[in-house]
mmCIF file of C-alpha atoms in Angstrom:
data_model
loop_
_atom_site.group_PDB
_atom_site.id
_atom_site.type_symbol
_atom_site.label_atom_id
_atom_site.label_comp_id
_atom_site.label_asym_id
_atom_site.label_seq_id
_atom_site.Cartn_x
_atom_site.Cartn_y
_atom_site.Cartn_z
ATOM 1 C CA MET A 1 25.312 2.060 25.528
ATOM 2 C CA PRO A 2 22.638 0.006 27.350
ATOM 3 C CA LEU A 3 22.364 -3.602 26.271
ATOM 4 C CA THR A 4 18.897 -3.102 24.806
ATOM 5 C CA LEU A 5 20.117 -0.193 22.679
ATOM 6 C CA LYS A 6 23.139 -2.189 21.574
ATOM 7 C CA ALA A 7 20.869 -5.070 20.647
ATOM 8 C CA ALA A 8 18.548 -2.760 18.719
ATOM 9 C CA ALA A 9 21.474 -1.123 16.930
ATOM 10 C CA GLY A 10 22.873 -4.522 16.100
ATOM 11 C CA PHE A 11 19.541 -5.673 14.745
ATOM 12 C CA LEU A 12 19.166 -2.566 12.583
ATOM 13 C CA ALA A 13 22.710 -2.945 11.263
ATOM 14 C CA ALA A 14 22.114 -6.598 10.469
ATOM 15 C CA PHE A 15 18.827 -5.737 8.752
ATOM 16 C CA PHE A 16 20.504 -2.987 6.715
ATOM 17 C CA PHE A 17 23.320 -5.194 5.515
ATOM 18 C CA ALA A 18 20.916 -8.044 4.779
ATOM 19 C CA THR A 19 18.779 -5.679 2.688
ATOM 20 C CA VAL A 20 21.804 -4.375 0.797
ATOM 21 C CA ALA A 21 22.997 -7.930 0.220
ATOM 22 C CA LEU A 22 19.557 -8.883 -1.072
ATOM 23 C CA ALA A 23 19.566 -6.017 -3.564
ATOM 24 C CA GLN A 24 23.085 -6.838 -4.737
ATOM 25 C CA SER A 25 22.286 -10.492 -5.302
ATOM 26 C CA TYR A 26 18.766 -9.885 -6.651
ATOM 27 C CA PRO A 27 17.480 -11.706 -8.572
ATOM 28 C CA THR A 28 18.658 -15.264 -8.015
ATOM 29 C CA ARG A 29 15.616 -16.875 -9.615
ATOM 30 C CA PRO A 30 12.909 -16.006 -12.161
ATOM 31 C CA VAL A 31 10.644 -13.036 -11.519
ATOM 32 C CA ARG A 32 6.880 -13.340 -12.004
ATOM 33 C CA LEU A 33 5.013 -10.519 -13.748
ATOM 34 C CA VAL A 34 1.293 -10.802 -13.023
ATOM 35 C CA ILE A 35 -0.893 -9.394 -15.789
ATOM 36 C CA PRO A 36 -4.458 -9.238 -14.420
ATOM 37 C CA PHE A 37 -6.060 -9.852 -17.824
ATOM 38 C CA PRO A 38 -6.153 -12.755 -20.305
ATOM 39 C CA PRO A 39 -3.646 -12.929 -23.183
ATOM 40 C CA GLY A 40 -4.251 -10.775 -26.238
ATOM 41 C CA GLY A 41 -5.152 -7.398 -24.747
ATOM 42 C CA SER A 42 -3.051 -4.242 -24.494
ATOM 43 C CA ASN A 43 -1.916 -5.077 -20.947
ATOM 44 C CA ASP A 44 -0.598 -8.395 -22.204
ATOM 45 C CA VAL A 45 1.109 -6.825 -25.234
ATOM 46 C CA VAL A 46 2.885 -4.189 -23.146
ATOM 47 C CA GLY A 47 3.688 -6.556 -20.276
ATOM 48 C CA ARG A 48 5.311 -9.137 -22.525
ATOM 49 C CA ALA A 49 7.333 -6.512 -24.399
ATOM 50 C CA ILE A 50 8.724 -5.080 -21.150
ATOM 51 C CA GLY A 51 9.107 -8.492 -19.513
ATOM 52 C CA MET A 52 11.248 -9.848 -22.331
ATOM 53 C CA GLN A 53 13.762 -7.012 -22.041
ATOM 54 C CA LEU A 54 13.656 -7.024 -18.234
ATOM 55 C CA ALA A 55 14.679 -10.687 -18.265
ATOM 56 C CA GLU A 56 17.734 -9.826 -20.351
ATOM 57 C CA ARG A 57 18.763 -6.990 -18.023
ATOM 58 C CA LEU A 58 18.213 -8.955 -14.809
ATOM 59 C CA GLY A 59 19.859 -12.109 -16.089
ATOM 60 C CA GLN A 60 16.872 -14.157 -14.953
ATOM 61 C CA GLY A 61 13.661 -15.233 -16.595
ATOM 62 C CA VAL A 62 10.527 -13.122 -16.288
ATOM 63 C CA VAL A 63 7.490 -15.387 -16.209
ATOM 64 C CA ILE A 64 4.287 -13.823 -17.518
ATOM 65 C CA ASP A 65 1.357 -14.900 -15.346
ATOM 66 C CA ASN A 66 -1.990 -13.944 -16.905
ATOM 67 C CA ARG A 67 -4.579 -13.897 -14.105
ATOM 68 C CA GLY A 68 -7.698 -12.455 -15.694
ATOM 69 C CA GLY A 69 -11.074 -12.099 -14.040
ATOM 70 C CA ALA A 70 -13.267 -9.616 -12.164
ATOM 71 C CA GLY A 71 -11.955 -6.702 -14.197
ATOM 72 C CA SER A 72 -8.347 -7.195 -13.024
ATOM 73 C CA VAL A 73 -9.212 -7.732 -9.346
ATOM 74 C CA ILE A 74 -8.186 -11.419 -9.197
ATOM 75 C CA GLY A 75 -4.660 -10.794 -10.463
ATOM 76 C CA THR A 76 -4.303 -7.602 -8.439
ATOM 77 C CA GLU A 77 -5.242 -9.293 -5.165
ATOM 78 C CA LEU A 78 -2.938 -12.204 -5.950
ATOM 79 C CA ALA A 79 0.002 -9.833 -6.386
ATOM 80 C CA ALA A 80 -0.892 -7.847 -3.256
ATOM 81 C CA LYS A 81 -0.740 -11.024 -1.151
ATOM 82 C CA SER A 82 2.555 -12.204 -2.625
ATOM 83 C CA ALA A 83 5.836 -12.084 -0.713
ATOM 84 C CA PRO A 84 7.399 -8.594 -0.834
ATOM 85 C CA ASP A 85 10.747 -9.831 -2.107
ATOM 86 C CA GLY A 86 10.860 -8.485 -5.670
ATOM 87 C CA TYR A 87 9.955 -11.810 -7.244
ATOM 88 C CA THR A 88 6.331 -10.856 -7.929
ATOM 89 C CA LEU A 89 5.445 -7.731 -9.909
ATOM 90 C CA LEU A 90 2.079 -6.463 -11.128
ATOM 91 C CA LEU A 91 1.326 -4.695 -14.388
ATOM 92 C CA ILE A 92 -1.459 -2.151 -13.919
ATOM 93 C CA SER A 93 -3.409 0.087 -16.232
ATOM 94 C CA ILE A 94 -6.452 2.325 -16.055
ATOM 95 C CA ALA A 95 -8.302 -0.750 -14.738
ATOM 96 C CA PHE A 96 -6.614 -0.263 -11.341
ATOM 97 C CA PRO A 97 -8.219 3.109 -10.513
ATOM 98 C CA THR A 98 -11.519 2.193 -12.158
ATOM 99 C CA SER A 99 -11.743 -0.972 -10.046
ATOM 100 C CA ILE A 100 -11.401 1.308 -7.029
ATOM 101 C CA ALA A 101 -14.080 3.600 -8.489
ATOM 102 C CA PHE A 102 -16.429 0.612 -8.728
ATOM 103 C CA ASN A 103 -15.558 -0.451 -5.143
ATOM 104 C CA ARG A 104 -14.137 -3.771 -6.340
ATOM 105 C CA LEU A 105 -10.814 -2.791 -4.843
ATOM 106 C CA PRO A 106 -10.603 -0.841 -1.552
ATOM 107 C CA GLN A 107 -10.096 2.925 -1.666
ATOM 108 C CA ASP A 108 -6.620 2.492 -0.178
ATOM 109 C CA ALA A 109 -5.621 -0.330 -2.571
ATOM 110 C CA LEU A 110 -2.443 1.488 -3.550
ATOM 111 C CA LYS A 111 -1.171 1.068 0.037
ATOM 112 C CA SER A 112 -0.851 -2.652 -0.690
ATOM 113 C CA PHE A 113 1.828 -1.888 -3.262
ATOM 114 C CA ALA A 114 5.129 -0.137 -3.805
ATOM 115 C CA PRO A 115 5.169 1.822 -7.092
ATOM 116 C CA VAL A 116 8.063 0.828 -9.365
ATOM 117 C CA ALA A 117 7.668 2.643 -12.683
ATOM 118 C CA MET A 118 5.296 4.149 -15.193
ATOM 119 C CA LEU A 119 5.727 2.574 -18.633
ATOM 120 C CA GLY A 120 3.683 4.526 -21.136
ATOM 121 C CA SER A 121 0.281 5.534 -22.432
ATOM 122 C CA GLY A 122 -1.728 5.013 -25.550
ATOM 123 C CA PRO A 123 -5.049 6.136 -27.017
ATOM 124 C CA ALA A 124 -8.072 4.109 -27.982
ATOM 125 C CA LEU A 125 -8.858 3.109 -31.539
ATOM 126 C CA LEU A 126 -12.435 2.888 -32.771
ATOM 127 C CA VAL A 127 -12.746 -0.192 -34.986
ATOM 128 C CA VAL A 128 -15.493 -2.134 -36.727
ATOM 129 C CA PRO A 129 -15.470 -5.541 -38.458
ATOM 130 C CA ALA A 130 -14.025 -5.604 -41.962
ATOM 131 C CA ALA A 131 -17.506 -6.237 -43.415
ATOM 132 C CA SER A 132 -19.167 -3.354 -41.555
ATOM 133 C CA PRO A 133 -21.029 -0.813 -43.711
ATOM 134 C CA ALA A 134 -19.445 1.966 -41.631
ATOM 135 C CA ASN A 135 -16.348 3.462 -43.215
ATOM 136 C CA SER A 136 -16.018 6.515 -40.975
ATOM 137 C CA VAL A 137 -16.962 7.787 -37.538
ATOM 138 C CA ARG A 138 -19.845 9.722 -39.074
ATOM 139 C CA ASP A 139 -21.086 6.551 -40.790
ATOM 140 C CA LEU A 140 -21.030 4.705 -37.466
ATOM 141 C CA LEU A 141 -22.806 7.532 -35.631
ATOM 142 C CA ASN A 142 -25.523 7.519 -38.306
ATOM 143 C CA LEU A 143 -25.959 3.736 -37.949
ATOM 144 C CA LEU A 144 -26.198 4.026 -34.173
ATOM 145 C CA LYS A 145 -28.823 6.765 -34.445
ATOM 146 C CA GLN A 146 -30.812 4.818 -37.046
ATOM 147 C CA LYS A 147 -30.848 1.705 -34.837
ATOM 148 C CA PRO A 148 -30.943 2.880 -31.211
ATOM 149 C CA GLY A 149 -30.263 0.065 -28.758
ATOM 150 C CA GLU A 150 -29.776 -2.516 -31.517
ATOM 151 C CA LEU A 151 -26.021 -2.501 -32.104
ATOM 152 C CA ASN A 152 -23.365 -3.899 -29.762
ATOM 153 C CA ALA A 153 -19.946 -2.685 -28.639
ATOM 154 C CA ALA A 154 -17.378 -5.033 -27.099
ATOM 155 C CA ALA A 155 -15.553 -4.145 -23.879
ATOM 156 C CA ALA A 156 -12.932 -5.924 -21.783
ATOM 157 C CA GLY A 157 -14.963 -6.051 -18.569
ATOM 158 C CA ILE A 158 -16.579 -3.562 -16.194
ATOM 159 C CA GLY A 159 -14.134 -0.779 -15.403
ATOM 160 C CA SER A 160 -11.632 -1.691 -18.121
ATOM 161 C CA PHE A 161 -10.172 0.955 -20.426
ATOM 162 C CA GLN A 162 -12.410 -0.300 -23.235
ATOM 163 C CA HIS A 163 -15.470 -0.003 -21.020
ATOM 164 C CA MET A 164 -14.698 3.500 -19.769
ATOM 165 C CA ALA A 165 -13.727 4.785 -23.227
ATOM 166 C CA THR A 166 -16.910 3.285 -24.697
ATOM 167 C CA GLU A 167 -19.107 4.783 -21.974
ATOM 168 C CA LEU A 168 -17.523 8.164 -22.659
ATOM 169 C CA PHE A 169 -18.163 7.726 -26.397
ATOM 170 C CA ARG A 170 -21.811 6.893 -25.721
ATOM 171 C CA LEU A 171 -22.243 9.908 -23.446
ATOM 172 C CA GLN A 172 -20.574 12.402 -25.765
ATOM 173 C CA SER A 173 -22.175 11.091 -28.968
ATOM 174 C CA GLY A 174 -25.672 10.899 -27.485
ATOM 175 C CA THR A 175 -26.170 7.459 -29.019
ATOM 176 C CA ASP A 176 -27.723 4.310 -27.587
ATOM 177 C CA PHE A 177 -26.089 0.904 -27.955
ATOM 178 C CA VAL A 178 -25.403 -2.183 -25.860
ATOM 179 C CA ILE A 179 -21.956 -2.663 -24.279
ATOM 180 C CA VAL A 180 -21.136 -6.377 -24.137
ATOM 181 C CA GLN A 181 -18.600 -7.212 -21.420
ATOM 182 C CA TYR A 182 -15.886 -9.818 -21.971
ATOM 183 C CA LYS A 183 -13.190 -11.234 -19.692
ATOM 184 C CA GLY A 184 -10.445 -9.247 -21.372
ATOM 185 C CA GLY A 185 -9.471 -7.319 -24.486
ATOM 186 C CA GLY A 186 -8.392 -10.441 -26.369
ATOM 187 C CA PRO A 187 -11.760 -12.259 -26.198
ATOM 188 C CA ALA A 188 -13.589 -9.000 -26.949
ATOM 189 C CA LEU A 189 -11.505 -8.399 -30.053
ATOM 190 C CA THR A 190 -12.043 -11.955 -31.275
ATOM 191 C CA ASP A 191 -15.802 -11.431 -31.510
ATOM 192 C CA VAL A 192 -15.402 -8.064 -33.226
ATOM 193 C CA ILE A 193 -13.153 -9.618 -35.867
ATOM 194 C CA ALA A 194 -15.730 -12.401 -36.321
ATOM 195 C CA GLY A 195 -18.470 -9.810 -36.843
ATOM 196 C CA GLN A 196 -20.490 -10.942 -33.824
ATOM 197 C CA VAL A 197 -20.128 -7.458 -32.286
ATOM 198 C CA GLN A 198 -20.452 -4.289 -34.352
ATOM 199 C CA MET A 199 -17.792 -2.028 -32.811
ATOM 200 C CA ASN A 200 -14.906 -1.826 -30.357
ATOM 201 C CA LEU A 201 -13.131 1.137 -28.786
ATOM 202 C CA GLY A 202 -9.980 -0.271 -27.236
ATOM 203 C CA SER A 203 -6.247 0.208 -26.907
ATOM 204 C CA LEU A 204 -4.576 1.042 -30.170
ATOM 205 C CA VAL A 205 -1.685 -1.199 -29.070
ATOM 206 C CA GLN A 206 -3.746 -4.355 -29.490
ATOM 207 C CA MET A 207 -5.686 -3.225 -32.567
ATOM 208 C CA VAL A 208 -2.901 -2.199 -34.951
ATOM 209 C CA PRO A 209 -1.867 -5.699 -36.174
ATOM 210 C CA HIS A 210 -5.472 -6.596 -37.005
ATOM 211 C CA VAL A 211 -6.053 -3.311 -38.822
ATOM 212 C CA ARG A 212 -2.922 -3.823 -40.891
ATOM 213 C CA SER A 213 -3.960 -7.387 -41.740
ATOM 214 C CA GLY A 214 -7.378 -6.192 -42.932
ATOM 215 C CA LYS A 215 -9.364 -8.013 -40.248
ATOM 216 C CA LEU A 216 -10.646 -4.724 -38.817
ATOM 217 C CA LYS A 217 -11.444 -1.257 -40.143
ATOM 218 C CA ALA A 218 -10.091 1.647 -38.115
ATOM 219 C CA LEU A 219 -12.413 4.670 -38.010
ATOM 220 C CA GLY A 220 -10.732 7.014 -35.550
ATOM 221 C CA VAL A 221 -8.168 7.383 -32.781
ATOM 222 C CA SER A 222 -8.955 8.998 -29.413
ATOM 223 C CA SER A 223 -5.790 11.111 -29.164
ATOM 224 C CA THR A 224 -5.465 14.825 -29.924
ATOM 225 C CA LYS A 225 -3.318 14.083 -32.966
ATOM 226 C CA ARG A 226 -2.967 11.280 -35.477
ATOM 227 C CA MET A 227 -0.677 8.439 -34.461
ATOM 228 C CA ALA A 228 2.490 7.421 -36.306
ATOM 229 C CA ALA A 229 1.351 3.796 -36.204
ATOM 230 C CA LEU A 230 -1.706 4.585 -38.373
ATOM 231 C CA PRO A 231 -1.151 8.044 -39.888
ATOM 232 C CA GLU A 232 -4.021 7.634 -42.342
ATOM 233 C CA VAL A 233 -6.575 7.219 -39.530
ATOM 234 C CA PRO A 234 -8.112 10.536 -38.352
ATOM 235 C CA THR A 235 -8.688 11.466 -34.741
ATOM 236 C CA ILE A 236 -12.240 10.867 -33.550
ATOM 237 C CA VAL A 237 -12.532 14.622 -33.054
ATOM 238 C CA GLU A 238 -11.687 15.491 -36.652
ATOM 239 C CA ALA A 239 -13.774 12.549 -37.862
ATOM 240 C CA GLY A 240 -16.999 13.791 -36.332
ATOM 241 C CA LEU A 241 -17.141 13.804 -32.517
ATOM 242 C CA PRO A 242 -15.806 17.087 -31.043
ATOM 243 C CA GLY A 243 -14.037 16.969 -27.692
ATOM 244 C CA PHE A 244 -13.550 13.209 -27.503
ATOM 245 C CA GLU A 245 -10.185 12.253 -26.002
ATOM 246 C CA VAL A 246 -9.163 9.351 -23.760
ATOM 247 C CA SER A 247 -5.978 7.328 -23.196
ATOM 248 C CA ASN A 248 -4.929 4.163 -21.420
ATOM 249 C CA TRP A 249 -1.657 3.811 -19.492
ATOM 250 C CA TRP A 250 0.514 1.079 -18.000
ATOM 251 C CA GLY A 251 2.856 0.767 -15.041
ATOM 252 C CA ILE A 252 4.548 -1.683 -12.677
ATOM 253 C CA LEU A 253 3.907 -2.197 -8.956
ATOM 254 C CA ALA A 254 5.456 -4.534 -6.387
ATOM 255 C CA PRO A 255 3.895 -5.753 -3.132
ATOM 256 C CA ALA A 256 4.157 -3.262 -0.270
ATOM 257 C CA GLY A 257 7.233 -3.905 1.834
ATOM 258 C CA THR A 258 9.480 -4.848 -1.067
ATOM 259 C CA PRO A 259 12.968 -3.620 -0.052
ATOM 260 C CA ALA A 260 13.793 -0.151 -1.368
ATOM 261 C CA PRO A 261 17.094 -1.285 -2.942
ATOM 262 C CA VAL A 262 15.176 -3.883 -4.955
ATOM 263 C CA ILE A 263 12.632 -1.262 -6.079
ATOM 264 C CA ASP A 264 15.529 1.008 -7.050
ATOM 265 C CA ARG A 265 17.137 -1.767 -9.079
ATOM 266 C CA LEU A 266 13.900 -2.556 -10.881
ATOM 267 C CA HIS A 267 13.213 1.123 -11.572
ATOM 268 C CA LYS A 268 16.723 1.577 -12.955
ATOM 269 C CA GLU A 269 16.414 -1.413 -15.294
ATOM 270 C CA ILE A 270 12.918 -0.482 -16.475
ATOM 271 C CA THR A 271 14.029 3.095 -17.150
ATOM 272 C CA ALA A 272 16.870 1.737 -19.283
ATOM 273 C CA ILE A 273 14.341 -0.399 -21.144
ATOM 274 C CA LEU A 274 12.102 2.619 -21.776
ATOM 275 C CA ASP A 275 15.104 4.554 -23.089
ATOM 276 C CA SER A 276 16.121 1.801 -25.489
ATOM 277 C CA PRO A 277 15.596 2.275 -29.249
ATOM 278 C CA GLU A 278 13.867 -1.119 -29.306
ATOM 279 C CA THR A 279 11.161 0.013 -26.879
ATOM 280 C CA ARG A 280 10.643 3.386 -28.530
ATOM 281 C CA LYS A 281 10.313 1.694 -31.916
ATOM 282 C CA ARG A 282 7.925 -0.930 -30.538
ATOM 283 C CA PHE A 283 5.743 1.662 -28.817
ATOM 284 C CA ASP A 284 5.725 3.920 -31.896
ATOM 285 C CA LEU A 285 4.711 1.050 -34.166
ATOM 286 C CA GLU A 286 1.858 0.059 -31.874
ATOM 287 C CA GLY A 287 0.581 3.537 -31.127
ATOM 288 C CA ALA A 288 1.858 4.104 -27.607
ATOM 289 C CA GLU A 289 4.174 6.636 -26.014
ATOM 290 C CA VAL A 290 6.881 6.016 -23.421
ATOM 291 C CA VAL A 291 6.220 7.861 -20.147
ATOM 292 C CA ARG A 292 8.882 8.035 -17.438
ATOM 293 C CA MET A 293 8.086 8.746 -13.787
ATOM 294 C CA GLN A 294 9.891 8.281 -10.504
ATOM 295 C CA PRO A 295 8.085 5.849 -8.167
ATOM 296 C CA ALA A 296 6.755 8.692 -6.002
ATOM 297 C CA GLN A 297 5.479 10.548 -9.067
ATOM 298 C CA PHE A 298 3.781 7.396 -10.284
ATOM 299 C CA ALA A 299 2.022 7.018 -6.925
ATOM 300 C CA VAL A 300 0.655 10.563 -7.219
ATOM 301 C CA PHE A 301 -0.443 9.885 -10.803
ATOM 302 C CA VAL A 302 -2.377 6.743 -9.812
ATOM 303 C CA ALA A 303 -4.077 8.650 -6.981
ATOM 304 C CA GLN A 304 -5.110 11.404 -9.400
ATOM 305 C CA GLU A 305 -6.438 8.859 -11.897
ATOM 306 C CA THR A 306 -8.435 7.213 -9.123
ATOM 307 C CA GLU A 307 -10.028 10.530 -8.215
ATOM 308 C CA LYS A 308 -10.811 11.354 -11.852
ATOM 309 C CA TRP A 309 -12.439 8.042 -12.765
ATOM 310 C CA THR A 310 -14.366 7.846 -9.500
ATOM 311 C CA ARG A 311 -15.904 11.188 -10.462
ATOM 312 C CA VAL A 312 -16.711 9.957 -14.012
ATOM 313 C CA VAL A 313 -18.365 6.772 -12.723
ATOM 314 C CA LYS A 314 -20.590 8.773 -10.366
ATOM 315 C CA GLN A 315 -21.500 11.411 -12.946
ATOM 316 C CA ALA A 316 -22.347 8.812 -15.594
ATOM 317 C CA GLY A 317 -24.266 6.663 -13.124
ATOM 318 C CA ILE A 318 -22.371 3.531 -14.192
ATOM 319 C CA LYS A 319 -23.210 0.566 -11.994
ATOM 320 C CA PRO A 320 -21.017 -2.544 -11.486
ATOM 321 C CA GLU A 321 -22.660 -5.812 -12.410
#
């Protein structure tokens, strides 16, 4: 064998064994999970629930790093530029494809990442402040029609799940109201609870505790069937708005170039977490469903979501601020 070929073969062998060794020893220090939204929203709720169990399975801490801003772009770009060594992960949701739809992330943004795992999905919950005169979806629709352009709806930033679900609600209901953008689901929810904003259509995951405590009134859920977390709450369809259905979802990415054995290890551990009774119970209680996908399947799913929401943004004529 020529010297150059021997050298190349030796290099490849060394690289292979180094990669295998990395995967076997991984992790040797805490892993950072970037959540590109402030604390309090559905991304934060899901990310912390998964992160806590992932830390137990990896034997290392999982540090939650909330990097909100620009509708998830700040945290997403931070993760994309991080070392591809398995020590930085990114939690994504519907905000990833919608940020692409609004041209805040490049069309090929997914190429900057290696898909790890899909986590689950959950519908939106239409809520109003506890003191609101609306006690049903029909009540709210009547109020909106009586006061066109006067009432406000909170959303977690341009392109967020709350924003897209609310835009869809406005289109399908034929009503006119102002969508007030916040820097995340947590801050948006705070003003709804305080009565400063009249309605919110956001992830059921983050709403359930406040509905149960009486701080919010739940009018309808955006799924095709009632949710076990709030069985007394009707679907928005049965409550007065035919054809309305929308769901959020969550998943984990790593920076592109992260060694395949590390991705495999992470996928294996996350799958075990999703299969655990603790996770199923937690998701059921908070109105979400576990969804399992292989990394390649998850990549296809994100691409399909990007195509779908790009089409919705164009059809609705939604403009980024």
